[in-house]
PDB file of C-alpha atoms and ligand atoms in Angstrom:
ATOM      1  CA  MET A 134      86.650  69.090 113.016  1.00  0.00           C
ATOM      2  CA  THR A 135      88.435  71.608 110.859  1.00  0.00           C
ATOM      3  CA  VAL A 136      91.031  70.853 108.201  1.00  0.00           C
ATOM      4  CA  ILE A 137      93.499  73.437 106.936  1.00  0.00           C
ATOM      5  CA  THR A 138      95.508  72.535 103.847  1.00  0.00           C
ATOM      6  CA  GLU A 139      98.806  74.233 103.100  1.00  0.00           C
ATOM      7  CA  LYS A 140     101.190  73.313 100.303  1.00  0.00           C
ATOM      8  CA  PHE A 141     104.598  74.245  98.954  1.00  0.00           C
ATOM      9  CA  ASN A 142     106.861  73.134  96.130  1.00  0.00           C
ATOM     10  CA  ILE A 143     110.371  71.724  96.447  1.00  0.00           C
ATOM     11  CA  ASN A 144     112.856  71.533  93.565  1.00  0.00           C
ATOM     12  CA  THR A 145     115.074  68.467  93.792  1.00  0.00           C
ATOM     13  CA  HIS A 146     118.031  66.964  91.961  1.00  0.00           C
ATOM     14  CA  GLY A 147     116.628  63.421  92.140  1.00  0.00           C
ATOM     15  CA  PHE A 148     118.911  60.419  92.799  1.00  0.00           C
ATOM     16  CA  THR A 149     118.043  60.120  96.522  1.00  0.00           C
ATOM     17  CA  ASP A 150     118.259  63.848  97.123  1.00  0.00           C
ATOM     18  CA  ILE A 151     117.472  64.439 100.840  1.00  0.00           C
ATOM     19  CA  ILE A 152     116.049  67.887 101.614  1.00  0.00           C
ATOM     20  CA  ASP A 153     115.233  69.266 105.068  1.00  0.00           C
ATOM     21  CA  ILE A 154     111.684  70.656 104.903  1.00  0.00           C
ATOM     22  CA  THR A 155     111.213  71.151 108.664  1.00  0.00           C
ATOM     23  CA  GLN A 156     111.219  74.954 108.540  1.00  0.00           C
ATOM     24  CA  LYS A 157     108.739  75.057 105.657  1.00  0.00           C
ATOM     25  CA  VAL A 158     106.409  72.757 107.591  1.00  0.00           C
ATOM     26  CA  LYS A 159     106.782  74.898 110.729  1.00  0.00           C
ATOM     27  CA  ASN A 160     106.011  78.050 108.733  1.00  0.00           C
ATOM     28  CA  ALA A 161     102.868  76.437 107.296  1.00  0.00           C
ATOM     29  CA  VAL A 162     101.672  75.340 110.748  1.00  0.00           C
ATOM     30  CA  TYR A 163     102.701  78.204 113.039  1.00  0.00           C
ATOM     31  CA  LYS A 164     101.081  80.954 110.982  1.00  0.00           C
ATOM     32  CA  HIS A 165      97.733  79.596 112.232  1.00  0.00           C
ATOM     33  CA  THR A 166      98.642  79.914 115.959  1.00  0.00           C
ATOM     34  CA  LEU A 167      96.751  76.783 116.975  1.00  0.00           C
ATOM     35  CA  HIS A 168      97.041  75.146 120.388  1.00  0.00           C
ATOM     36  CA  SER A 169      96.464  71.530 119.505  1.00  0.00           C
ATOM     37  CA  ALA A 170      96.193  69.659 116.194  1.00  0.00           C
ATOM     38  CA  VAL A 171      97.245  66.669 114.134  1.00  0.00           C
ATOM     39  CA  VAL A 172      99.660  67.726 111.395  1.00  0.00           C
ATOM     40  CA  HIS A 173     100.135  65.434 108.439  1.00  0.00           C
ATOM     41  CA  VAL A 174     102.886  66.092 105.888  1.00  0.00           C
ATOM     42  CA  TYR A 175     102.421  64.336 102.558  1.00  0.00           C
ATOM     43  CA  VAL A 176     104.205  64.368  99.227  1.00  0.00           C
ATOM     44  CA  ALA A 177     102.493  63.433  95.974  1.00  0.00           C
ATOM     45  CA  GLY A 178     104.380  61.040  93.696  1.00  0.00           C
ATOM     46  CA  SER A 179     105.473  57.396  93.474  1.00  0.00           C
ATOM     47  CA  THR A 180     109.245  57.994  93.412  1.00  0.00           C
ATOM     48  CA  VAL A 181     109.467  60.396  96.361  1.00  0.00           C
ATOM     49  CA  SER A 182     109.102  60.095 100.133  1.00  0.00           C
ATOM     50  CA  VAL A 183     108.571  62.167 103.243  1.00  0.00           C
ATOM     51  CA  THR A 184     110.055  60.825 106.473  1.00  0.00           C
ATOM     52  CA  ASN A 185     112.091  61.821 109.540  1.00  0.00           C
ATOM     53  CA  ILE A 186     115.829  61.785 110.099  1.00  0.00           C
ATOM     54  CA  GLU A 187     118.525  63.460 112.135  1.00  0.00           C
ATOM     55  CA  PHE A 188     119.732  65.772 109.381  1.00  0.00           C
ATOM     56  CA  GLU A 189     123.462  65.355 109.931  1.00  0.00           C
ATOM     57  CA  PRO A 190     126.225  64.467 107.455  1.00  0.00           C
ATOM     58  CA  GLY A 191     126.739  60.860 108.589  1.00  0.00           C
ATOM     59  CA  LEU A 192     123.114  59.813 108.238  1.00  0.00           C
ATOM     60  CA  LEU A 193     122.810  61.655 104.931  1.00  0.00           C
ATOM     61  CA  VAL A 194     125.367  59.106 103.655  1.00  0.00           C
ATOM     62  CA  ASP A 195     124.166  56.128 105.731  1.00  0.00           C
ATOM     63  CA  LEU A 196     120.551  56.141 104.574  1.00  0.00           C
ATOM     64  CA  PRO A 197     121.354  56.233 100.825  1.00  0.00           C
ATOM     65  CA  GLU A 198     123.988  53.510 101.344  1.00  0.00           C
ATOM     66  CA  VAL A 199     121.493  51.230 103.074  1.00  0.00           C
ATOM     67  CA  LEU A 200     118.837  51.902 100.419  1.00  0.00           C
ATOM     68  CA  GLU A 201     121.404  51.136  97.718  1.00  0.00           C
ATOM     69  CA  LYS A 202     121.775  47.658  99.261  1.00  0.00           C
ATOM     70  CA  ILE A 203     118.019  47.089  99.550  1.00  0.00           C
ATOM     71  CA  ALA A 204     117.038  48.487  96.132  1.00  0.00           C
ATOM     72  CA  PRO A 205     120.206  48.987  94.043  1.00  0.00           C
ATOM     73  CA  SER A 206     119.968  51.746  91.449  1.00  0.00           C
ATOM     74  CA  ASP A 207     121.637  49.448  88.892  1.00  0.00           C
ATOM     75  CA  GLY A 208     119.430  46.470  89.796  1.00  0.00           C
ATOM     76  CA  GLU A 209     117.000  44.764  87.458  1.00  0.00           C
ATOM     77  CA  TYR A 210     113.357  45.718  87.857  1.00  0.00           C
ATOM     78  CA  HIS A 211     110.199  44.486  86.147  1.00  0.00           C
ATOM     79  CA  HIS A 212     109.005  48.100  86.180  1.00  0.00           C
ATOM     80  CA  ASP A 213     111.913  49.117  83.940  1.00  0.00           C
ATOM     81  CA  ASN A 214     111.263  46.206  81.589  1.00  0.00           C
ATOM     82  CA  THR A 215     107.716  47.485  81.153  1.00  0.00           C
ATOM     83  CA  TRP A 216     108.163  51.266  81.143  1.00  0.00           C
ATOM     84  CA  HIS A 217     111.835  51.718  80.218  1.00  0.00           C
ATOM     85  CA  ASP A 218     112.168  54.758  82.468  1.00  0.00           C
ATOM     86  CA  GLY A 219     115.024  53.297  84.517  1.00  0.00           C
ATOM     87  CA  ASN A 220     113.578  54.269  87.884  1.00  0.00           C
ATOM     88  CA  GLY A 221     112.319  50.938  89.214  1.00  0.00           C
ATOM     89  CA  TYR A 222     114.687  51.344  92.158  1.00  0.00           C
ATOM     90  CA  ALA A 223     113.119  54.742  92.925  1.00  0.00           C
ATOM     91  CA  HIS A 224     109.575  53.336  93.043  1.00  0.00           C
ATOM     92  CA  VAL A 225     110.656  50.497  95.365  1.00  0.00           C
ATOM     93  CA  ARG A 226     112.507  52.862  97.720  1.00  0.00           C
ATOM     94  CA  ALA A 227     109.577  55.276  97.853  1.00  0.00           C
ATOM     95  CA  SER A 228     107.184  52.444  98.685  1.00  0.00           C
ATOM     96  CA  ILE A 229     109.423  51.241 101.502  1.00  0.00           C
ATOM     97  CA  ILE A 230     109.935  54.672 103.073  1.00  0.00           C
ATOM     98  CA  GLY A 231     106.414  55.989 102.483  1.00  0.00           C
ATOM     99  CA  ASN A 232     104.816  59.272 101.476  1.00  0.00           C
ATOM    100  CA  GLY A 233     104.091  61.007 104.715  1.00  0.00           C
ATOM    101  CA  THR A 234     104.649  61.645 108.379  1.00  0.00           C
ATOM    102  CA  THR A 235     102.347  62.811 111.139  1.00  0.00           C
ATOM    103  CA  VAL A 236     103.440  65.160 113.913  1.00  0.00           C
ATOM    104  CA  PRO A 237     101.266  66.155 116.889  1.00  0.00           C
ATOM    105  CA  LEU A 238     100.896  69.853 117.656  1.00  0.00           C
ATOM    106  CA  ILE A 239     100.672  70.233 121.455  1.00  0.00           C
ATOM    107  CA  ASP A 240     100.618  73.526 123.376  1.00  0.00           C
ATOM    108  CA  GLY A 241     101.260  75.315 120.086  1.00  0.00           C
ATOM    109  CA  ALA A 242     104.448  73.397 119.280  1.00  0.00           C
ATOM    110  CA  LEU A 243     105.153  70.603 116.814  1.00  0.00           C
ATOM    111  CA  GLN A 244     106.408  67.679 118.887  1.00  0.00           C
ATOM    112  CA  LEU A 245     109.631  66.944 117.033  1.00  0.00           C
ATOM    113  CA  GLY A 246     112.652  65.594 118.865  1.00  0.00           C
ATOM    114  CA  GLN A 247     115.660  67.859 119.281  1.00  0.00           C
ATOM    115  CA  TRP A 248     117.538  65.956 116.558  1.00  0.00           C
ATOM    116  CA  GLN A 249     114.529  65.018 114.435  1.00  0.00           C
ATOM    117  CA  GLN A 250     113.970  66.748 111.133  1.00  0.00           C
ATOM    118  CA  ILE A 251     111.295  66.216 108.492  1.00  0.00           C
ATOM    119  CA  VAL A 252     112.816  65.437 105.116  1.00  0.00           C
ATOM    120  CA  LEU A 253     111.713  64.954 101.556  1.00  0.00           C
ATOM    121  CA  ILE A 254     113.721  62.322  99.676  1.00  0.00           C
ATOM    122  CA  ASP A 255     113.504  62.327  95.903  1.00  0.00           C
ATOM    123  CA  PHE A 256     114.553  58.970  94.477  1.00  0.00           C
ATOM    124  CA  ASP A 257     113.735  59.607  90.833  1.00  0.00           C
ATOM    125  CA  ASN A 258     116.483  59.506  88.209  1.00  0.00           C
ATOM    126  CA  LYS A 259     116.093  63.159  87.208  1.00  0.00           C
ATOM    127  CA  ALA A 260     115.444  66.577  88.731  1.00  0.00           C
ATOM    128  CA  ARG A 261     111.833  67.102  89.780  1.00  0.00           C
ATOM    129  CA  THR A 262     109.546  69.692  91.317  1.00  0.00           C
ATOM    130  CA  ARG A 263     107.523  68.119  94.136  1.00  0.00           C
ATOM    131  CA  THR A 264     104.415  69.366  95.884  1.00  0.00           C
ATOM    132  CA  VAL A 265     104.254  68.874  99.653  1.00  0.00           C
ATOM    133  CA  TYR A 266     100.859  69.079 101.360  1.00  0.00           C
ATOM    134  CA  VAL A 267     100.556  69.942 105.027  1.00  0.00           C
ATOM    135  CA  GLN A 268      97.136  69.159 106.455  1.00  0.00           C
ATOM    136  CA  ILE A 269      96.341  70.515 109.887  1.00  0.00           C
ATOM    137  CA  VAL A 270      93.380  68.830 111.582  1.00  0.00           C
ATOM    138  CA  TYR A 271      91.915  70.226 114.787  1.00  0.00           C
TER     139      TYR A 271
HETATM  140 ZN1   ZN B 254     108.811  54.647  86.670  1.00  0.00          ZN
END
């Protein structure tokens, strides 16, 4: 088994900023011209997520609206009472959505659906620079 690790940084605006990272992931994977592999995309941090979405204007409003109902940004959080950083909502959202996604590479192509993009979502209450790791296992 071989593991290749690629990484890149993404600057975000925070506040549930949804950024399409599909092309950056493809660039990291396709430069190795592999036939078959497991590709895991991971972001480091407890107020940020990596997931999949159809990157279209409606869903870019729908997902934040739903998350606002589940973990309101003006809600009361024990985390904020302890740390006073005001981002309890961001930690909860990141835990729900998760930090990574796995995509199979088959016949040299990442098996993403036609309308499926890989996104980074930064929930924190300030601009951040995030590091995304792409591990290719074959
Ligand atoms: Zn915090």
